[in-house]
PDB file of C-alpha atoms and ligand atoms in Angstrom:
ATOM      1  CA  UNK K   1      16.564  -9.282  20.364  1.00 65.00           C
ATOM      2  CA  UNK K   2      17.045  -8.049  16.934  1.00 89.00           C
ATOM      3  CA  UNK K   3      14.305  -7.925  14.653  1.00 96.00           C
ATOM      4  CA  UNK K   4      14.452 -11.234  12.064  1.00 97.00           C
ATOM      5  CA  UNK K   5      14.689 -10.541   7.966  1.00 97.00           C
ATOM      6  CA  UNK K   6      14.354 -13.375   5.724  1.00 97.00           C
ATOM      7  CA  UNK K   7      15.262 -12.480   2.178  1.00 97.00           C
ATOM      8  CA  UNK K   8      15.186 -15.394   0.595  1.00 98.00           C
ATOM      9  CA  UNK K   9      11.511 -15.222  -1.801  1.00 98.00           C
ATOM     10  CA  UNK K  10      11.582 -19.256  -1.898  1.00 98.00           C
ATOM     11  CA  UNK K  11      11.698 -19.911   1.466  1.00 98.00           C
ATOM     12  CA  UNK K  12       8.811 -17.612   2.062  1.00 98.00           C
ATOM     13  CA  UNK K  13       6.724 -18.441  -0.370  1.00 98.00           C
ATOM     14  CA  UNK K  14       7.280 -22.461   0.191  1.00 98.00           C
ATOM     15  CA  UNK K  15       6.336 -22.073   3.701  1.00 98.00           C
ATOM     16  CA  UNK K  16       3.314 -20.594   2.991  1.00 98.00           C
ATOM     17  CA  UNK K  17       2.524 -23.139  -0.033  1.00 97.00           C
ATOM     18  CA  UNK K  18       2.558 -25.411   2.717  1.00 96.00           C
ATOM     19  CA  UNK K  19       0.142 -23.530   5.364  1.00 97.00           C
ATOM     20  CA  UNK K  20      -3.234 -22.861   5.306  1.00 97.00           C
ATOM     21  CA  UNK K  21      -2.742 -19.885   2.766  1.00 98.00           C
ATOM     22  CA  UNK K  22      -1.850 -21.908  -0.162  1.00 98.00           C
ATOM     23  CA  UNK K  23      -4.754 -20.623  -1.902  1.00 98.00           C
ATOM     24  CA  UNK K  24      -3.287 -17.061  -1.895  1.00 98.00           C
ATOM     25  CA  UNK K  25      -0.122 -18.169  -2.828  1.00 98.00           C
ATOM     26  CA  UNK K  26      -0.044 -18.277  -6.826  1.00 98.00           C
ATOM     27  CA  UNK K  27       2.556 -21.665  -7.895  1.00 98.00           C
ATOM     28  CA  UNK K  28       5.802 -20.691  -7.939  1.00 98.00           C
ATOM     29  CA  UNK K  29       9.121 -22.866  -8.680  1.00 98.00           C
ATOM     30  CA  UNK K  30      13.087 -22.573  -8.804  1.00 98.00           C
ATOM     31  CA  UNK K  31      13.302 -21.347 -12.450  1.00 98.00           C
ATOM     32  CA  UNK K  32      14.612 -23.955 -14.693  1.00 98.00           C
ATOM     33  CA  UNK K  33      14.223 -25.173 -18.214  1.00 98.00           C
ATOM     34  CA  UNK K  34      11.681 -27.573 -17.184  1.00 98.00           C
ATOM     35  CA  UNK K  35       9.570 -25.471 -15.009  1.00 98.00           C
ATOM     36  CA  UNK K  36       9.687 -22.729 -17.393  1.00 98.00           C
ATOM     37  CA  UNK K  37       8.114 -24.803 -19.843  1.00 98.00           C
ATOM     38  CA  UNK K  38       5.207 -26.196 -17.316  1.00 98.00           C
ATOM     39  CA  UNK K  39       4.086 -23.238 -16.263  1.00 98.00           C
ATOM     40  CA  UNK K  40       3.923 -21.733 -19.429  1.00 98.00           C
ATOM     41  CA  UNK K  41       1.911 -24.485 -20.687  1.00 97.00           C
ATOM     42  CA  UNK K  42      -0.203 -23.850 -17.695  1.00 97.00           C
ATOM     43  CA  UNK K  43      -0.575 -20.430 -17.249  1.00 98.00           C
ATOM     44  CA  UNK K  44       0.355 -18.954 -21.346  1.00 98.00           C
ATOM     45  CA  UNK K  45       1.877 -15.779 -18.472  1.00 98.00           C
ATOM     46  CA  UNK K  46       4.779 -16.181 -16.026  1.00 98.00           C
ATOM     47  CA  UNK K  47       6.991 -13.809 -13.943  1.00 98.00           C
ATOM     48  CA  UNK K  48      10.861 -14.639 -13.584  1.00 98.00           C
ATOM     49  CA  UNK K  49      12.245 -13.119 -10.570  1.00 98.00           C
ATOM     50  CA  UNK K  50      15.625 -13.042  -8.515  1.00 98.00           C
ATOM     51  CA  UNK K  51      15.563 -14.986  -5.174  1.00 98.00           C
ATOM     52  CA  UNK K  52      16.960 -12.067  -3.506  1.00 98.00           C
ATOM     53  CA  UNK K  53      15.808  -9.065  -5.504  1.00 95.00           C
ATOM     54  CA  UNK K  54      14.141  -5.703  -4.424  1.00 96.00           C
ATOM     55  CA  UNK K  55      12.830  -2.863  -5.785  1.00 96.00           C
ATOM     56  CA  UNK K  56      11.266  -4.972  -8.700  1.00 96.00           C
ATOM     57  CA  UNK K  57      15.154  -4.922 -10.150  1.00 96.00           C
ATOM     58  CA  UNK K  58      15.331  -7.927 -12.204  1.00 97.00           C
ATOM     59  CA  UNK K  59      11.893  -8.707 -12.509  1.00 98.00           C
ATOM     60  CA  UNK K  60      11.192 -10.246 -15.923  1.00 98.00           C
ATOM     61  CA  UNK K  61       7.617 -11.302 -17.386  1.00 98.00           C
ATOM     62  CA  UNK K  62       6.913 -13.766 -20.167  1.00 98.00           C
ATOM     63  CA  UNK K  63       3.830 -14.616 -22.436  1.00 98.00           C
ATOM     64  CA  UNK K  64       3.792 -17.360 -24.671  1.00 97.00           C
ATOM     65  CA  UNK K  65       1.391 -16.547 -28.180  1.00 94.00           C
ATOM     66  CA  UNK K  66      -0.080 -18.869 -30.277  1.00 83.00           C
ATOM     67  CA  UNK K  67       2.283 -22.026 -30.432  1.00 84.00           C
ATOM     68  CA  UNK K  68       6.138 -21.688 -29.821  1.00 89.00           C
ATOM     69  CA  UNK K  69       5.715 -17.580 -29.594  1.00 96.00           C
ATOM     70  CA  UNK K  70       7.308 -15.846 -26.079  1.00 98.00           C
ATOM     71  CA  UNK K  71       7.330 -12.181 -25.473  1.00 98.00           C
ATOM     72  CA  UNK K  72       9.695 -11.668 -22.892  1.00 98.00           C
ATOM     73  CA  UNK K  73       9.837  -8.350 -20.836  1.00 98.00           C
ATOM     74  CA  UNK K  74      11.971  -6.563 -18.498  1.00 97.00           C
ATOM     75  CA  UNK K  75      11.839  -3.190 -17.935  1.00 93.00           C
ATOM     76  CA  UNK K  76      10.107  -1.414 -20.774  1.00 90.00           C
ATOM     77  CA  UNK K  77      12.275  -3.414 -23.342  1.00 94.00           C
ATOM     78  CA  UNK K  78      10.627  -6.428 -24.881  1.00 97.00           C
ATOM     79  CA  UNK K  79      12.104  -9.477 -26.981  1.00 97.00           C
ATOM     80  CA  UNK K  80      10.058 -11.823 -29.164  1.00 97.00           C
ATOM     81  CA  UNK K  81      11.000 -15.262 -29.229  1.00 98.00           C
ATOM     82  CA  UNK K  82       9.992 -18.231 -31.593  1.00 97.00           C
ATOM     83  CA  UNK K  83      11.066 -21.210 -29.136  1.00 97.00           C
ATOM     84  CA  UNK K  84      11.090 -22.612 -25.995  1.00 97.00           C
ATOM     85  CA  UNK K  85      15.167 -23.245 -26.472  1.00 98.00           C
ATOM     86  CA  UNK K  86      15.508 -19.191 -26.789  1.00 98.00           C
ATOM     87  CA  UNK K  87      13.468 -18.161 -24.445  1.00 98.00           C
ATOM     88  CA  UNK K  88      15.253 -20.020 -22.031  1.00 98.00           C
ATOM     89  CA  UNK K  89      18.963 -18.615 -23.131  1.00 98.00           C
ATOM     90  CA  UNK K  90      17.617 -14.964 -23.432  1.00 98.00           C
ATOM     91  CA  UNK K  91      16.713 -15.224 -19.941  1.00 98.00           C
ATOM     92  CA  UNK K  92      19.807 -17.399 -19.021  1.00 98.00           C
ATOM     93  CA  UNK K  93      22.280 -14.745 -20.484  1.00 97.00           C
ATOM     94  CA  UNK K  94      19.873 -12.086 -18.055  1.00 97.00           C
ATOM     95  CA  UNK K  95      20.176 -14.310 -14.885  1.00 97.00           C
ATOM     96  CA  UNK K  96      23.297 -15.843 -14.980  1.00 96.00           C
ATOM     97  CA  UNK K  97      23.797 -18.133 -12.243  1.00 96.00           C
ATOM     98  CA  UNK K  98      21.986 -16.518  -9.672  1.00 97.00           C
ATOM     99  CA  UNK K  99      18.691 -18.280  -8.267  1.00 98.00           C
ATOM    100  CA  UNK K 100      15.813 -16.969 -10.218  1.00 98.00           C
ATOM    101  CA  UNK K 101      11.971 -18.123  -9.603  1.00 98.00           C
ATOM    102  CA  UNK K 102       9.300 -18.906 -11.724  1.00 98.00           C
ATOM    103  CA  UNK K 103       6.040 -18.031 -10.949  1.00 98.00           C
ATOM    104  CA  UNK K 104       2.183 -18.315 -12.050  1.00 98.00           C
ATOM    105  CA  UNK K 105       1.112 -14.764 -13.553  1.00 98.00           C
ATOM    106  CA  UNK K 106      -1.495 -12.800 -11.993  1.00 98.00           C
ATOM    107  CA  UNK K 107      -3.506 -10.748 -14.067  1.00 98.00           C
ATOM    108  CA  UNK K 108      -4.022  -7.947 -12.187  1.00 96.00           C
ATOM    109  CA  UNK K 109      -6.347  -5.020 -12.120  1.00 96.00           C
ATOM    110  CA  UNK K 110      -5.990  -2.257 -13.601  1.00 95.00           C
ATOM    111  CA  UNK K 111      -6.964   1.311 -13.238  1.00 95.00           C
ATOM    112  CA  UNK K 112      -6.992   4.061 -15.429  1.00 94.00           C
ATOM    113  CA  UNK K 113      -5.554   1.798 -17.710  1.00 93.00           C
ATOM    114  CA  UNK K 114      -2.759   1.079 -15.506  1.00 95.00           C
ATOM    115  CA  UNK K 115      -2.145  -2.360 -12.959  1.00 95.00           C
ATOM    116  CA  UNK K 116      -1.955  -1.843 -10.037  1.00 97.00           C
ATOM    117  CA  UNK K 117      -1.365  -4.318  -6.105  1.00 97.00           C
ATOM    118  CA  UNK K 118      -1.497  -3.713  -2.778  1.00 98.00           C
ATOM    119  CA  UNK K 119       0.964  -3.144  -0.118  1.00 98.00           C
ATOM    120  CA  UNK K 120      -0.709  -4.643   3.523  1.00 98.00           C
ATOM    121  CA  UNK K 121       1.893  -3.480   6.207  1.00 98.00           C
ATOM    122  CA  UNK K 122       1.652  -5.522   9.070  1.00 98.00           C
ATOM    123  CA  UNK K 123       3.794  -5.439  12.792  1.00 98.00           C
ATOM    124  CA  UNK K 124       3.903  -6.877  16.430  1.00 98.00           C
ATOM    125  CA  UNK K 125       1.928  -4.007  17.937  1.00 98.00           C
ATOM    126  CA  UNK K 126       2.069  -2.904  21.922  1.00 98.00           C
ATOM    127  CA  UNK K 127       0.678  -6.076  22.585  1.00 98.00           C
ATOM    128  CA  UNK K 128       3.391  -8.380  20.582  1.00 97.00           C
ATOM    129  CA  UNK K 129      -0.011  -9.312  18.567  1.00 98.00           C
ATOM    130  CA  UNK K 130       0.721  -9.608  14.733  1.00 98.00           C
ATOM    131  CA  UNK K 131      -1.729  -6.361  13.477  1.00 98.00           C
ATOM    132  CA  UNK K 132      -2.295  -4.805   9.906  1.00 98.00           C
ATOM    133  CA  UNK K 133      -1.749  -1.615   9.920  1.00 98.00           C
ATOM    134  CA  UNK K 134      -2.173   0.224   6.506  1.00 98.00           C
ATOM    135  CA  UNK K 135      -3.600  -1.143   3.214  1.00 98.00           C
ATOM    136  CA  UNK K 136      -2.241   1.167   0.108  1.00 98.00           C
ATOM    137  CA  UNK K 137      -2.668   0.711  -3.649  1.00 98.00           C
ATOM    138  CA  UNK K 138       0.272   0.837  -5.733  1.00 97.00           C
ATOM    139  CA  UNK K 139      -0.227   1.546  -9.774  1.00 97.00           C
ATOM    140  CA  UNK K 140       2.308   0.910 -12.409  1.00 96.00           C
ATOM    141  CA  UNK K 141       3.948   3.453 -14.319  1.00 95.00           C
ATOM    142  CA  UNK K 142       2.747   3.476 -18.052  1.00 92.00           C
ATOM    143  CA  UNK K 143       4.499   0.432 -20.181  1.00 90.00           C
ATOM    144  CA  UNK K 144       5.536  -0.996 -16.686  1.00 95.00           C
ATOM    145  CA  UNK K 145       5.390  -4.862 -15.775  1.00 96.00           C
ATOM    146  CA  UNK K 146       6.335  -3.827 -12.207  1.00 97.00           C
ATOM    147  CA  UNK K 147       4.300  -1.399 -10.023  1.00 97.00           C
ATOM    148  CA  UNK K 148       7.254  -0.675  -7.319  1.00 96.00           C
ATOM    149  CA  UNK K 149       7.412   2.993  -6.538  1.00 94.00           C
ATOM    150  CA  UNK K 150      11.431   3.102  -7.011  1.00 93.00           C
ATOM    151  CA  UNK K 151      10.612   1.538 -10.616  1.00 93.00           C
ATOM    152  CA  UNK K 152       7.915   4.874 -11.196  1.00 95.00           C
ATOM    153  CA  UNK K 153       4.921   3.199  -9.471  1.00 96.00           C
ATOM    154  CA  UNK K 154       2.532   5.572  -7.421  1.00 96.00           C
ATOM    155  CA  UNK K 155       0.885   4.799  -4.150  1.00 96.00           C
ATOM    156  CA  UNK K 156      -2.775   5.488  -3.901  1.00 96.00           C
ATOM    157  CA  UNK K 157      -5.934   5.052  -1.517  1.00 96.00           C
ATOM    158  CA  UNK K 158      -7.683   1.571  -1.716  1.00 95.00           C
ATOM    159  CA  UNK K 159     -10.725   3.354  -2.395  1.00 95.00           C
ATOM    160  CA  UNK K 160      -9.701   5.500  -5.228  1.00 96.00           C
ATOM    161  CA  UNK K 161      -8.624   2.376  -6.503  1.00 97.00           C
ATOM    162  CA  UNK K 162     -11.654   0.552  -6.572  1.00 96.00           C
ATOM    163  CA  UNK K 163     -14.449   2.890  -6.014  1.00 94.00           C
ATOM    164  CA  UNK K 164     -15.615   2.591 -10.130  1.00 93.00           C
ATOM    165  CA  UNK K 165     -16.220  -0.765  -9.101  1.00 93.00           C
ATOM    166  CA  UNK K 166     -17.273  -1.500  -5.911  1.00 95.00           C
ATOM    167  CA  UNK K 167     -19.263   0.434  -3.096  1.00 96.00           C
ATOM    168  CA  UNK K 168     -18.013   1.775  -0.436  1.00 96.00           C
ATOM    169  CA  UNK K 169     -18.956  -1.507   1.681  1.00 97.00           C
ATOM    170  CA  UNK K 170     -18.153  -3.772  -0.483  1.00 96.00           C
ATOM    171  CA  UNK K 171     -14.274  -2.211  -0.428  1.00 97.00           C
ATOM    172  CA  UNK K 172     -14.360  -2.112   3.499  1.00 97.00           C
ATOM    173  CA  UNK K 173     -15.118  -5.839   3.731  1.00 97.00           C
ATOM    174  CA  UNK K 174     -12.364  -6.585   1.017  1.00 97.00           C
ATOM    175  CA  UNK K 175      -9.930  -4.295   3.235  1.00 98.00           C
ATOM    176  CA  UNK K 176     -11.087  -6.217   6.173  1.00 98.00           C
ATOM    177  CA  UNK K 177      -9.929  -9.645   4.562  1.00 98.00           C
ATOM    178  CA  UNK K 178      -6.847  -8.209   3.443  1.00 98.00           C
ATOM    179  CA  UNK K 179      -6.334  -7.267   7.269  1.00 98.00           C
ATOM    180  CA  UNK K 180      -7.168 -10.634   8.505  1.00 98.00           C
ATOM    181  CA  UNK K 181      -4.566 -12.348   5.513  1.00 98.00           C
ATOM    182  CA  UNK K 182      -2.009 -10.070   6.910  1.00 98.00           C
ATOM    183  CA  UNK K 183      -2.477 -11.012   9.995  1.00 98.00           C
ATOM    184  CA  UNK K 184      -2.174 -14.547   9.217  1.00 98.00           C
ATOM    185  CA  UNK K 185       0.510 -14.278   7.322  1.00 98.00           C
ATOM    186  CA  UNK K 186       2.262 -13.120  10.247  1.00 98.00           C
ATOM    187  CA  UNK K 187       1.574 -15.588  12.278  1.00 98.00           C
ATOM    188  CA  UNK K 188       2.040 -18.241   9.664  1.00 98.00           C
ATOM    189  CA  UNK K 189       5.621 -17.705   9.214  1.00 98.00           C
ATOM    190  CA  UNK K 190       6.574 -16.261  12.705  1.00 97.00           C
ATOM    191  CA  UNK K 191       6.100 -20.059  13.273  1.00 97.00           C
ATOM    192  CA  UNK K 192       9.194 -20.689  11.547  1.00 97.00           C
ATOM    193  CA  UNK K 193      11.057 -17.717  11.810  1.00 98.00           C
ATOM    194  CA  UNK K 194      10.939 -16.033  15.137  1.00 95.00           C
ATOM    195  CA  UNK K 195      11.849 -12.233  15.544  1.00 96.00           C
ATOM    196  CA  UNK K 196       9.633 -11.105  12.497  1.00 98.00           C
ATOM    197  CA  UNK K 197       8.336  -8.011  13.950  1.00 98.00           C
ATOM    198  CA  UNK K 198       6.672  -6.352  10.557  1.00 98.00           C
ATOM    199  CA  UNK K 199       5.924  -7.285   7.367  1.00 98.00           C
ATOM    200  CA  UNK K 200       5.008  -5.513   3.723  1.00 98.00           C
ATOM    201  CA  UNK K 201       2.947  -7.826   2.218  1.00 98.00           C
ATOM    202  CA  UNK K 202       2.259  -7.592  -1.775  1.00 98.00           C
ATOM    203  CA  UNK K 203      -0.281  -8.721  -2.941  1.00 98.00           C
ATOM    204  CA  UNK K 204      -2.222  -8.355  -6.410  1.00 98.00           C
ATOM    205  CA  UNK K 205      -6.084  -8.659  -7.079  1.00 98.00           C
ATOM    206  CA  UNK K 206      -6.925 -10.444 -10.040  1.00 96.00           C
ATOM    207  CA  UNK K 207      -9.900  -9.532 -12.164  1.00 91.00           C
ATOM    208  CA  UNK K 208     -12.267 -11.869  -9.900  1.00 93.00           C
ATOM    209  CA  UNK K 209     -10.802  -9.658  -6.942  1.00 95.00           C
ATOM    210  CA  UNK K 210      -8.818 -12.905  -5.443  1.00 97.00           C
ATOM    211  CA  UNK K 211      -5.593 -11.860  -3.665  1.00 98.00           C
ATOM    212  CA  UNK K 212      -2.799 -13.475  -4.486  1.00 98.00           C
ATOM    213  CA  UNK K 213       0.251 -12.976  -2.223  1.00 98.00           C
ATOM    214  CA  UNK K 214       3.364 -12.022  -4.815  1.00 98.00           C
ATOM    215  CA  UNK K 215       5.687 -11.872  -1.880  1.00 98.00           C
ATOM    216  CA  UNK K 216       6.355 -10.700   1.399  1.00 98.00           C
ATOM    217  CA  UNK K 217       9.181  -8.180   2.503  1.00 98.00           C
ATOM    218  CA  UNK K 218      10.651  -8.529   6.421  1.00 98.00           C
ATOM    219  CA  UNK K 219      12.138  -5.498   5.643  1.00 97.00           C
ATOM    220  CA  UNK K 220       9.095  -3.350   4.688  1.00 97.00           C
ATOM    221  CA  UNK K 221       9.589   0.724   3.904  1.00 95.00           C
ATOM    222  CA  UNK K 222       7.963   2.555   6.878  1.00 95.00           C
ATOM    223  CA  UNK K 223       8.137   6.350   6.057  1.00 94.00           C
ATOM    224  CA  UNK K 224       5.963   6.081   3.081  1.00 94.00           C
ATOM    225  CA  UNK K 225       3.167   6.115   5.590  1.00 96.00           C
ATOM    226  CA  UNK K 226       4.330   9.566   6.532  1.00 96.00           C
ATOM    227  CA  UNK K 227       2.941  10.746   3.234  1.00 95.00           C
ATOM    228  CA  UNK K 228       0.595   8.315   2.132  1.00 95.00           C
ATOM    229  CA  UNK K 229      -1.116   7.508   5.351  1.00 96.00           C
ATOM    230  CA  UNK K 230      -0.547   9.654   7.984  1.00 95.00           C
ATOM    231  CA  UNK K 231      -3.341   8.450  10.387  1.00 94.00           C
ATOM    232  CA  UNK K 232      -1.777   4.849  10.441  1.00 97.00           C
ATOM    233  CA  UNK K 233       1.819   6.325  10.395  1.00 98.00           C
ATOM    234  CA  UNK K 234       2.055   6.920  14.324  1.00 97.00           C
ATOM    235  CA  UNK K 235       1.072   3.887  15.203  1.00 98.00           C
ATOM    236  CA  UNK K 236       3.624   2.273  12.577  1.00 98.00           C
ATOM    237  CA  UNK K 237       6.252   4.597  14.076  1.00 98.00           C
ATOM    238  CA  UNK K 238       5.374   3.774  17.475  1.00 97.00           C
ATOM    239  CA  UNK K 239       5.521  -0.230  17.256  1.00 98.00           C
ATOM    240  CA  UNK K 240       8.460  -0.103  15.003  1.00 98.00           C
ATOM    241  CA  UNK K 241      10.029   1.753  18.343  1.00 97.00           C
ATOM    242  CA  UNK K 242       8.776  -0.321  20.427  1.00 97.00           C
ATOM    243  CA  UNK K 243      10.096  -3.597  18.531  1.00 97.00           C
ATOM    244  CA  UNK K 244      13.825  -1.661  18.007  1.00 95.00           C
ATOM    245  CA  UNK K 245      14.005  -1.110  14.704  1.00 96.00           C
ATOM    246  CA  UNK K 246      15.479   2.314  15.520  1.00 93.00           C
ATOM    247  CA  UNK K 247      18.000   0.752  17.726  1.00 86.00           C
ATOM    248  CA  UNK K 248      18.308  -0.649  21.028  1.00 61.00           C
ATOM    249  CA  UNK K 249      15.767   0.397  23.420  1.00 51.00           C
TER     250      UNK K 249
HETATM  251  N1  ADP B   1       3.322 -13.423 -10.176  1.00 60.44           N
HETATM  252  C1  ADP B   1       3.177 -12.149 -10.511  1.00 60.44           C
HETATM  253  N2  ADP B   1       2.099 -11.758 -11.254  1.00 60.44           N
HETATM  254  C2  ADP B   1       1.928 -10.459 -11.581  1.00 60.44           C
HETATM  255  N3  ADP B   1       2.778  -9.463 -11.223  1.00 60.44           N
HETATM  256  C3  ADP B   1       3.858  -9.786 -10.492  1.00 60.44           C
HETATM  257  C4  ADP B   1       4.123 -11.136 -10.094  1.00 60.44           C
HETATM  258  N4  ADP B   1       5.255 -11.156  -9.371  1.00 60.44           N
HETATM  259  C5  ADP B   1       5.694  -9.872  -9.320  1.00 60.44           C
HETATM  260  N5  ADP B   1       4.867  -9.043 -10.001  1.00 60.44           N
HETATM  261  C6  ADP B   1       5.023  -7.576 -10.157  1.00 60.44           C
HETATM  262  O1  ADP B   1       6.377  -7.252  -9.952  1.00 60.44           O
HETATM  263  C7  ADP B   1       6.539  -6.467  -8.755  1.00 60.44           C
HETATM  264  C8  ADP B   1       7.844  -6.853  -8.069  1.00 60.44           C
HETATM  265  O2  ADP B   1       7.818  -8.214  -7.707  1.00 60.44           O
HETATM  266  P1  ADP B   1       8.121  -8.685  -6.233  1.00 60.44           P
HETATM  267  O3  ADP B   1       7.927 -10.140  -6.185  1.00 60.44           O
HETATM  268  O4  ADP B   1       7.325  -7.858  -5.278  1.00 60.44           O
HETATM  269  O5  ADP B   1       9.692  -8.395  -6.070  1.00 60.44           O
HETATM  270  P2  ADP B   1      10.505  -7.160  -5.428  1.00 60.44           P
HETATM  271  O6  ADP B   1      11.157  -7.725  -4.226  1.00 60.44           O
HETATM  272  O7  ADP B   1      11.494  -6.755  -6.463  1.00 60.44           O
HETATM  273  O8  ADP B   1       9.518  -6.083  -5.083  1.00 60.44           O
HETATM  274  C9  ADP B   1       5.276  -6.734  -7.953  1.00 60.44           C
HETATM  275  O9  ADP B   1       4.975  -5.676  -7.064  1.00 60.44           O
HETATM  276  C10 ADP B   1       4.249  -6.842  -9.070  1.00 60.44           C
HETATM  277  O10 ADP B   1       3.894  -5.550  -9.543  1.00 60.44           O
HETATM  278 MG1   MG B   2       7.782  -6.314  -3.940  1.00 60.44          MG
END
């Protein structure tokens, strides 16, 4: 059986609105005028993102100032804008006609200066058991709104990440709970679509340390691990075998 991708960021993230995770799921909506403008109201920072995009390609953020004031950002360009009305056709003449979400801000941590999320890999191990296999930081480039590695973002160790702020328990029971979300994220939506076999899992700690869940890739980079965390990386390498994703068996 081949190994199921969904790629579709609203179907995703509406089945797990609807599961037991909602509370690490920030509100999200098909971006129109309307919910641009409610979620603004309600959360003064949105991110616009394609349905369907990777690599943080496309990946706009907006603020709204004092009154009718929007910075909008993509990239490391930024736009000011003094109404609701131009916000929406700046990011109209971006998006075209494509399907485009809107969804709740997270202010995330930062380090160094710099924000950074997580990456929580998870797979069907040996056992066909949903596991989570590595937990890695990611931190932004300088100026960036996007901490994807292809868009300058650099993976580091959880600890490194946190140690000027928590001890070294403390970060081994927040990598534990990351583990155990991964794991039911997995099973979560392997209720609807069968044949998910792994699963890159973003997620972004805001400054109260609550994950959020940003997204979740069924198509998750594997060889990173090689570098970046080479005791989990056999054991990725090995299930990923295992579950075909080399080929047939
Ligand atoms: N709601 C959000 N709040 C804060 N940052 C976000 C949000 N959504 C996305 N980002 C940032 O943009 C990056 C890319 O967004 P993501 O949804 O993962 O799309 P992609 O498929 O392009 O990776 C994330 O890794 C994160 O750094
Ligand atoms: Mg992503």
């Amino acid at each position: 059986m081949s190994i199921r991708r969904v790629f579709s960021k609203w179907k995703k993230t509406r089945n797990l609105q609807s599961s037991s995770l909602k509370r690490y799921i920030p509100e999200t909506a098909i971006f129109n005028y309307d919910r641009l403008g409610e979620m603004l109201t309600r959360h003064k920072m949105v991110y616009v993102k394609p349905d369907k995009g990777t690599h943080g390609n496309g990946v706009m953020r907006v603020k709204q100032h004092s009154g009718t004031s929007f910075e909008l950002r993509e990239g490391v360009s930024t736009q000011t804008l003094n109404s609701l009305d131009s916000l929406h056709a700046a990011i109209k003449t971006r998006i075209g006609k494509r399907m485009y979400l809107v969804q709740k801000g997270i202010h995330m941590m930062t380090h160094r200066g710099r924000k950074f999320d997580l990456r929580v890999l998870v797979q069907k191990n040996l056992d066909n058991k949903w596991e989570s296999m590595s937990i890695l930081g990611r931190k932004a480039a300088a100026h960036k709104i996007v901490t994807n590695v292809s868009n300058g973002g650099k993976m580091e160790t959880l600890s490194k990440l946190l140690h000027s702020r928590l001890n070294d328990a403390s970060i081994r029971r927040l990598g534990r709970e990351l583990e155990q979300l991964g794991v039911s994220t997995g099973r979560e939506l392997s209720r609807t679509y069968k044949g998910l076999k792994e699963l890159g899992i973003d997620i972004a700690l805001d400054k109260s340390m609550h994950p959020w869940i940003l997204e979740v890739n069924t198509n998750p980079a594997i060889y990173v691990y090689r570098t970046f965390d080479p005791r989990a990386y056999r054991r990725i390498f090995r299930n990923a075998k295992a579950y075909g994703r080399f080929g047939q068996k």
